[in-house]
Amino acid sequence: MADPTQRGVAPAVALGADVTDVLVLSHGWLDDASRAQILYDGLTRAMVQAGGAPPGLAVLGIVWPARRFDAVPEAEATAAVNDPSGRTAAAYVTRIRNRVRTEIIDLPAAAEYANPGDHQSAFFGLDPGALLEKFGRLEDGIYAVMNLATYYEMKARSGNVGRGLAPVLAAVRAARPVVRLHLAGHSLGSRVMASALANCGPLPVSSAMLIQGALSQFGFAKHWDGVHDGLFRPGLFGGRLRGPVVVTHSRHDEMVGIIYDLASRLVDDQTDSAGRAPEDAAGAEFGAIGAHGALCTPESVWGKMLPVSGPGYAFPAGAISNLDSSAYIRSHFDVMTPEVGKALVGMITAG
């Protein structure tokens, strides 16, 4: 595993004389170092089970701090819930929001329109009492605030990790110009990789895969609202990408929908896009790419995840291949399977 804050340093695993391809993996929200290792081992094993990976493939896993509320005493939330006056809850909300502001204040900010369904400004702008009331019962409000605060922190942090990864990729390219670079992230790790792709120079990256991505379904969109492009759309152009982007999406992944459901309540929109077909979700602001695929994106093509036996993939270069993975991905973390490994191998060997 490598620390992407080592800016401009090519990891040793990528520099071996027999290395032809480097697959960079990123974990996501709720993962610590040990869970990240389990994910990386599982995905690597899945590729072995699927077969067909290049013999010169090196796998590089990055670890970034994606757990936050482990450090918050449960007693604080309990005290806030048990104070009928609401003053303890309001103070708790203020404390949580101030901590998040400190975390993200120095990070580059994206315009609100670039993060549809996000409504971060509403989270910070509402009076503490009004914010809690958006979620009904006080207990629900407290835990919704905790989840949203963690998401906004991790969203900002994952984007920053992606920006930090870009010069690492450049260093690998400079040291080994013929090595093919591949990016794959799970959950908010998909945002890490989308950010790296959008912030890197004309490397190029050979391929990328977003596994149950916790980012907007309009992240790569062209004029998703009739005017604005998605935040990560630049990653598709400028010589950054040589081959395909692969996106897995599953109707069984409830976790990627949770944050959008919570955010919808910030603006009094109770629309629930969970379980919708992609064509029906296109008009909904609240939806994750891991639930519906890359919508309003001219480069999108659509298909299904394949069984591990039988014909392989032929992912087209320059396109976003959206794989309906509902038959094989039954939950957010159900991704260490031979079928996902086959998709990874297909991405790596495309072209």
Coordinates of C-alpha atoms in Angstrom, one line a residue:
M1 CA 0.0 0.0 0.0
A2 CA 1.2 3.5 -0.7
D3 CA 0.4 6.9 0.8
P4 CA -0.8 9.3 -1.9
T5 CA 0.5 12.2 0.1
Q6 CA 4.0 11.2 -1.1
R7 CA 3.6 13.7 -3.9
G8 CA 5.7 13.1 -7.0
V9 CA 7.1 9.8 -5.7
A10 CA 6.7 6.6 -7.8
P11 CA 6.1 3.6 -5.5
A12 CA 8.6 0.8 -5.8
V13 CA 6.0 -1.8 -6.7
A14 CA 5.3 0.1 -10.0
L15 CA 9.0 0.2 -11.0
G16 CA 9.9 -3.5 -11.4
A17 CA 11.5 -4.4 -14.7
D18 CA 8.8 -7.0 -15.4
V19 CA 5.8 -4.7 -14.6
T20 CA 3.7 -3.9 -17.6
D21 CA 0.5 -2.7 -15.9
V22 CA -0.2 -1.0 -12.6
L23 CA -3.7 -1.2 -11.0
V24 CA -4.2 1.4 -8.4
L25 CA -7.0 0.6 -5.9
S26 CA -8.8 2.9 -3.4
H27 CA -11.2 1.9 -0.6
G28 CA -14.0 4.1 0.4
W29 CA -16.1 5.4 3.3
L30 CA -16.1 3.4 6.5
D31 CA -12.9 1.5 5.7
D32 CA -9.8 1.6 7.9
A33 CA -6.4 0.2 6.9
S34 CA -7.4 -3.4 7.9
R35 CA -10.7 -3.3 6.0
A36 CA -8.9 -1.8 3.0
Q37 CA -6.4 -4.6 3.0
I38 CA -9.3 -7.1 3.0
L39 CA -10.8 -5.3 0.0
Y40 CA -7.6 -5.2 -1.9
D41 CA -6.8 -8.9 -1.2
G42 CA -10.4 -9.8 -2.2
L43 CA -10.3 -7.9 -5.4
T44 CA -6.9 -9.3 -6.3
R45 CA -8.2 -12.8 -5.5
A46 CA -11.3 -12.2 -7.6
M47 CA -9.1 -11.3 -10.6
V48 CA -7.1 -14.5 -10.2
Q49 CA -10.3 -16.5 -10.0
A50 CA -11.6 -14.9 -13.2
G51 CA -8.3 -15.4 -15.0
G52 CA -6.8 -13.5 -17.9
A53 CA -4.9 -10.7 -16.1
P54 CA -1.6 -9.7 -17.6
P55 CA 1.3 -11.6 -16.0
G56 CA 3.1 -8.2 -15.5
L57 CA 0.3 -6.7 -13.4
A58 CA 1.2 -4.9 -10.2
V59 CA -1.4 -3.9 -7.7
L60 CA -1.0 -0.8 -5.6
G61 CA -3.5 -0.1 -2.8
I62 CA -3.8 3.4 -1.2
V63 CA -4.9 4.0 2.3
W64 CA -6.6 7.2 3.4
P65 CA -8.4 8.1 6.6
A66 CA -12.1 7.4 5.8
R67 CA -13.5 6.7 9.3
R68 CA -14.3 9.6 11.5
F69 CA -17.1 9.1 14.1
D70 CA -15.3 6.2 15.8
A71 CA -13.6 8.9 17.8
V72 CA -16.9 10.6 18.8
P73 CA -18.1 9.4 22.2
E74 CA -21.6 7.8 21.9
A75 CA -22.5 9.6 25.1
E76 CA -22.5 13.0 23.3
A77 CA -25.2 11.8 20.9
T78 CA -27.1 10.1 23.7
A79 CA -27.1 13.3 25.8
A80 CA -28.3 15.3 22.8
V81 CA -31.2 12.9 22.2
N82 CA -32.2 12.8 25.9
D83 CA -32.4 16.6 26.4
P84 CA -36.0 17.5 25.6
S85 CA -35.2 21.2 25.5
G86 CA -33.2 20.7 22.3
R87 CA -30.3 22.9 23.5
T88 CA -27.9 20.0 23.9
A89 CA -28.8 18.8 20.4
A90 CA -28.3 22.3 18.9
A91 CA -24.9 22.6 20.6
Y92 CA -24.0 19.2 19.3
V93 CA -24.9 20.1 15.8
T94 CA -22.9 23.3 16.0
R95 CA -19.9 21.4 17.3
I96 CA -20.1 18.8 14.5
R97 CA -20.5 21.4 11.8
N98 CA -17.6 23.5 13.1
R99 CA -15.4 20.4 13.0
V100 CA -16.4 19.7 9.4
R101 CA -15.7 23.3 8.4
T102 CA -12.2 23.0 9.9
E103 CA -11.7 19.8 7.9
I104 CA -12.7 21.2 4.5
I105 CA -12.0 24.9 4.8
D106 CA -8.6 24.8 2.9
L107 CA -9.7 22.4 0.2
P108 CA -10.7 23.5 -3.2
A109 CA -14.5 24.0 -3.3
A110 CA -16.6 22.9 -6.2
A111 CA -19.6 24.9 -7.2
E112 CA -22.9 23.7 -5.8
Y113 CA -24.3 22.9 -9.2
A114 CA -21.3 20.5 -9.8
N115 CA -22.5 18.2 -7.0
P116 CA -26.2 17.6 -7.7
G117 CA -28.0 16.0 -4.8
D118 CA -25.3 17.2 -2.4
H119 CA -26.8 20.4 -0.9
Q120 CA -23.8 21.0 1.4
S121 CA -24.7 24.7 1.7
A122 CA -28.1 23.8 3.2
F123 CA -26.4 21.6 5.7
F124 CA -24.2 24.4 6.9
G125 CA -26.7 27.2 6.4
L126 CA -29.7 26.0 8.3
D127 CA -30.3 26.9 11.9
P128 CA -29.4 23.9 14.1
G129 CA -33.0 23.4 15.2
A130 CA -34.4 23.7 11.7
L131 CA -31.8 21.2 10.4
L132 CA -32.8 18.6 13.0
E133 CA -36.4 19.1 12.3
K134 CA -35.8 18.1 8.7
F135 CA -35.5 14.5 9.8
G136 CA -38.5 14.1 12.1
R137 CA -37.6 12.6 15.5
L138 CA -34.7 14.2 17.4
E139 CA -32.9 10.9 17.5
D140 CA -33.2 10.5 13.7
G141 CA -32.0 14.1 13.3
I142 CA -28.9 13.6 15.4
Y143 CA -27.8 10.5 13.5
A144 CA -28.7 12.1 10.1
V145 CA -26.4 15.0 11.0
M146 CA -23.6 12.6 12.0
N147 CA -23.9 10.7 8.7
L148 CA -24.1 13.9 6.6
A149 CA -21.2 15.5 8.5
T150 CA -19.1 12.3 7.9
Y151 CA -20.1 12.2 4.2
Y152 CA -19.1 15.9 3.6
E153 CA -15.8 15.4 5.3
M154 CA -15.1 12.2 3.4
K155 CA -16.3 13.6 0.1
A156 CA -13.9 16.6 0.5
R157 CA -11.1 14.3 1.7
S158 CA -11.5 11.8 -1.1
G159 CA -11.3 14.5 -3.7
N160 CA -8.2 15.8 -2.1
V161 CA -6.6 12.3 -2.0
G162 CA -7.4 12.0 -5.7
R163 CA -5.6 15.3 -6.4
G164 CA -2.7 14.0 -4.4
L165 CA -2.7 10.8 -6.4
A166 CA -2.3 12.6 -9.7
P167 CA 1.4 13.5 -9.2
V168 CA 2.1 10.0 -8.1
L169 CA 0.7 8.7 -11.4
A170 CA 2.8 11.3 -13.2
A171 CA 5.9 10.0 -11.4
V172 CA 5.2 6.4 -12.4
R173 CA 4.6 7.6 -16.0
A174 CA 7.9 9.5 -16.0
A175 CA 9.9 6.6 -14.5
R176 CA 8.2 3.9 -16.7
P177 CA 6.6 5.5 -19.8
V178 CA 5.4 2.2 -21.3
V179 CA 3.6 1.0 -18.1
R180 CA -0.2 1.0 -18.5
L181 CA -2.0 2.7 -15.6
H182 CA -5.4 1.6 -14.4
L183 CA -7.5 3.1 -11.6
A184 CA -10.3 1.4 -9.6
G185 CA -12.1 2.6 -6.6
H186 CA -15.0 1.3 -4.4
S187 CA -17.6 3.6 -2.8
L188 CA -16.0 7.0 -2.1
G189 CA -12.8 5.4 -3.5
S190 CA -14.5 5.9 -6.9
R191 CA -14.5 9.6 -6.1
V192 CA -10.8 9.4 -5.4
M193 CA -10.2 7.9 -8.8
A194 CA -12.5 10.3 -10.6
S195 CA -10.7 13.2 -8.9
A196 CA -7.3 11.8 -9.9
L197 CA -8.4 11.4 -13.5
A198 CA -9.9 14.9 -13.6
N199 CA -6.8 16.5 -12.1
C200 CA -4.0 14.6 -13.9
G201 CA -2.3 15.8 -17.0
P202 CA -2.3 14.0 -20.3
L203 CA -0.6 10.9 -18.9
P204 CA -2.7 9.0 -20.2
V205 CA -4.5 6.6 -17.9
S206 CA -5.3 3.4 -19.7
S207 CA -8.6 2.6 -17.9
A208 CA -10.7 3.3 -14.8
M209 CA -13.4 1.4 -12.9
L210 CA -15.9 2.8 -10.4
I211 CA -17.2 0.0 -8.3
Q212 CA -20.5 1.0 -6.6
G213 CA -19.4 4.6 -6.7
A214 CA -20.6 7.0 -4.0
L215 CA -20.7 10.0 -6.2
S216 CA -23.5 11.7 -8.2
Q217 CA -25.0 9.9 -11.2
F218 CA -24.3 13.1 -13.1
G219 CA -20.6 13.2 -12.2
F220 CA -19.5 12.8 -15.8
A221 CA -22.7 14.3 -17.4
K222 CA -22.8 16.9 -20.1
H223 CA -25.3 19.7 -19.2
W224 CA -27.0 17.5 -16.6
D225 CA -29.3 20.4 -15.7
G226 CA -29.4 21.8 -19.2
V227 CA -26.4 24.1 -18.5
H228 CA -23.7 22.6 -16.3
D229 CA -21.4 19.6 -16.8
G230 CA -20.6 17.1 -14.0
L231 CA -17.7 17.8 -11.8
F232 CA -15.5 15.0 -13.2
R233 CA -16.3 15.3 -16.8
P234 CA -12.9 16.9 -17.6
G235 CA -11.3 13.5 -16.8
L236 CA -12.7 12.1 -20.1
F237 CA -10.8 14.6 -22.2
G238 CA -7.5 16.4 -22.6
G239 CA -5.5 13.2 -23.3
R240 CA -6.1 12.0 -19.7
L241 CA -7.8 8.7 -20.7
R242 CA -6.8 6.2 -23.4
G243 CA -9.2 3.4 -22.8
P244 CA -12.6 2.7 -21.1
V245 CA -14.3 3.8 -17.9
V246 CA -16.3 0.9 -16.3
V247 CA -19.1 1.6 -13.8
T248 CA -20.9 -1.0 -11.8
H249 CA -24.4 -0.2 -10.6
S250 CA -26.8 -2.3 -8.6
R251 CA -30.4 -1.8 -7.5
H252 CA -29.6 -3.7 -4.3
D253 CA -27.0 -1.2 -3.1
E254 CA -28.9 0.8 -0.5
M255 CA -25.9 2.4 1.0
V256 CA -25.1 4.6 -2.0
G257 CA -28.6 5.9 -1.8
I258 CA -28.7 6.8 1.9
I259 CA -26.7 10.1 1.6
Y260 CA -28.9 11.3 -1.3
D261 CA -32.0 10.5 0.6
L262 CA -30.8 12.5 3.6
A263 CA -29.7 15.4 1.4
S264 CA -33.0 15.5 -0.3
R265 CA -34.6 16.3 3.0
L266 CA -32.4 19.3 3.4
V267 CA -34.4 20.9 0.5
D268 CA -37.7 19.4 1.3
D269 CA -37.6 17.0 -1.7
Q270 CA -38.7 13.6 -0.6
T271 CA -38.2 12.1 -4.0
D272 CA -36.7 8.6 -3.7
S273 CA -34.8 7.4 -6.7
A274 CA -33.8 4.1 -5.2
G275 CA -34.7 1.1 -7.3
R276 CA -35.5 3.2 -10.4
A277 CA -34.4 2.1 -13.8
P278 CA -31.6 4.5 -15.1
E279 CA -34.0 6.0 -17.7
D280 CA -36.5 6.8 -14.9
A281 CA -33.8 8.2 -12.6
A282 CA -32.4 10.7 -15.1
G283 CA -34.8 13.4 -14.0
A284 CA -34.1 12.9 -10.3
E285 CA -31.4 15.1 -8.8
F286 CA -30.8 12.6 -6.0
G287 CA -29.0 9.5 -7.2
A288 CA -25.6 7.8 -7.0
I289 CA -23.6 6.5 -9.9
G290 CA -23.5 3.2 -8.0
A291 CA -27.3 3.0 -8.1
H292 CA -28.0 4.1 -11.7
G293 CA -24.8 4.4 -13.7
A294 CA -23.5 7.6 -15.4
L295 CA -26.6 9.5 -16.6
C296 CA -26.9 12.4 -19.0
T297 CA -23.5 11.3 -20.3
P298 CA -23.2 11.0 -24.1
E299 CA -20.3 8.7 -23.7
S300 CA -22.3 6.1 -21.7
V301 CA -23.1 2.7 -23.1
W302 CA -25.1 0.1 -21.2
G303 CA -24.8 -3.6 -20.6
K304 CA -24.9 -6.2 -17.9
M305 CA -22.2 -7.7 -15.7
L306 CA -21.2 -11.1 -17.2
P307 CA -21.0 -14.5 -15.5
V308 CA -17.4 -15.6 -14.8
S309 CA -17.7 -18.3 -17.3
G310 CA -18.3 -17.6 -21.0
P311 CA -17.3 -14.8 -23.3
G312 CA -15.4 -11.8 -21.9
Y313 CA -15.9 -8.0 -22.2
A314 CA -15.1 -5.7 -25.1
F315 CA -15.1 -2.4 -23.4
P316 CA -14.9 0.5 -26.0
A317 CA -12.2 3.1 -25.5
G318 CA -13.4 6.6 -24.6
A319 CA -16.8 5.3 -23.4
I320 CA -18.3 4.8 -20.0
S321 CA -19.5 1.2 -19.9
N322 CA -22.3 1.0 -17.3
L323 CA -22.8 -2.6 -16.1
D324 CA -26.1 -3.5 -14.4
S325 CA -24.5 -5.7 -11.7
S326 CA -27.7 -6.4 -9.8
A327 CA -27.5 -10.1 -10.5
Y328 CA -24.1 -10.3 -8.7
I329 CA -23.7 -7.3 -6.4
R330 CA -26.4 -7.8 -3.7
S331 CA -25.1 -5.1 -1.3
H332 CA -22.6 -2.2 -1.2
F333 CA -19.8 -4.4 0.0
D334 CA -20.6 -7.5 -2.0
V335 CA -17.9 -6.7 -4.6
M336 CA -15.1 -9.3 -4.0
T337 CA -16.5 -11.8 -6.4
P338 CA -15.2 -13.5 -9.6
E339 CA -17.7 -11.6 -11.6
V340 CA -16.3 -8.2 -10.4
G341 CA -12.8 -9.7 -11.0
K342 CA -13.8 -10.5 -14.6
A343 CA -14.9 -6.9 -15.1
L344 CA -11.6 -5.6 -13.7
V345 CA -9.6 -8.0 -16.0
G346 CA -11.7 -6.9 -19.0
M347 CA -11.0 -3.2 -18.2
I348 CA -7.3 -3.8 -17.8
T349 CA -6.9 -5.8 -21.0
A350 CA -9.2 -3.6 -23.1
G351 CA -7.5 -2.7 -26.4

